[in-house]
């Protein structure tokens, strides 16, 4: 690997399958100079922003290349504050319940659950209600503090890759919208393998580059954003998991629920509807279920 600047580095191999059969496919429209922690917030609205992208001809994986370094990413995430994420807590909780239900179907019986990229703890709070013992890690200090204040949850602060954890201890590990943000996805999945029990279940959710929504929206796809440095397909995600010693048990298309307010606020031409306080709070109360199916939800167990 060659260093371009101290903050970005160039890969010569695919981060999923290690093939050197990689080609540049798109040029970036994000400026290195202007890149900052506000652009990687979960609720960032600046869609259609990409890094220089390379594609692996062997496993179909697409990834930022050059890519921000692990240390740079860690520093940026540590600074994130995103209060509007919590405004949608109700909808987000609804999104997470089918995940708990599916994990339980594959491996009946509760136990220890570890959520990687736990954000403000909405998922772990739901898991605890369903009698899981919650544990997890999050890079943003603000999010860790919010989880403690709002849900009385102790979430570890830092990076999953470098924190010492008990091996073969967790009945489930979840990575919901996490893997596309980190420089070394293979190492993260390998670590999940280490800490899971023999019959433990890994659940992973990530945007699907080959989804219909991605194809229809083209360059304006809302998962094209500075925070995303990987774009998986079902093929590359399966390859990643199998390489780390997992077998795929089940794959679904992820469905989102959020309020009408959230959707409208993300469609610039409808923004005028939120100018009045009455309409604004009215739209907050209307849940919308969007079966976009533009994320992959995948469940795996050890081979
Ligand atoms: Zn590859």
mmCIF file of C-alpha atoms and ligand atoms in Angstrom, residues 13-22 55-63 236 239 243, ligand 1:
data_model
loop_
_atom_site.group_PDB
_atom_site.id
_atom_site.type_symbol
_atom_site.label_atom_id
_atom_site.label_comp_id
_atom_site.label_asym_id
_atom_site.label_seq_id
_atom_site.Cartn_x
_atom_site.Cartn_y
_atom_site.Cartn_z
ATOM 1 C CA UNK A 13 -5.927 -5.252 -3.237
ATOM 2 C CA UNK A 14 -9.666 -5.750 -2.780
ATOM 3 C CA UNK A 15 -10.534 -5.352 0.931
ATOM 4 C CA UNK A 16 -13.031 -8.238 0.664
ATOM 5 C CA UNK A 17 -11.229 -10.998 -1.252
ATOM 6 C CA UNK A 18 -7.626 -9.677 -1.517
ATOM 7 C CA UNK A 19 -7.672 -9.920 -5.316
ATOM 8 C CA UNK A 20 -5.376 -7.469 -7.126
ATOM 9 C CA UNK A 21 -7.816 -7.474 -10.039
ATOM 10 C CA UNK A 22 -9.204 -3.994 -9.210
ATOM 11 C CA UNK A 55 -14.266 -2.208 -8.302
ATOM 12 C CA UNK A 56 -13.002 -5.741 -7.803
ATOM 13 C CA UNK A 57 -13.553 -7.876 -10.909
ATOM 14 C CA UNK A 58 -13.433 -11.080 -8.863
ATOM 15 C CA UNK A 59 -16.019 -10.437 -6.112
ATOM 16 C CA UNK A 60 -17.904 -7.311 -7.437
ATOM 17 C CA UNK A 61 -17.005 -5.238 -4.370
ATOM 18 C CA UNK A 62 -16.816 -1.439 -4.834
ATOM 19 C CA UNK A 63 -14.749 0.666 -2.436
ATOM 20 C CA UNK A 236 -19.240 -9.630 -2.152
ATOM 21 C CA UNK A 239 -17.615 -13.786 -0.027
ATOM 22 C CA UNK A 243 -13.749 -16.053 3.939
HETATM 23 ZN ZN1 LIG B 1 -12.815 -8.752 -4.318
#
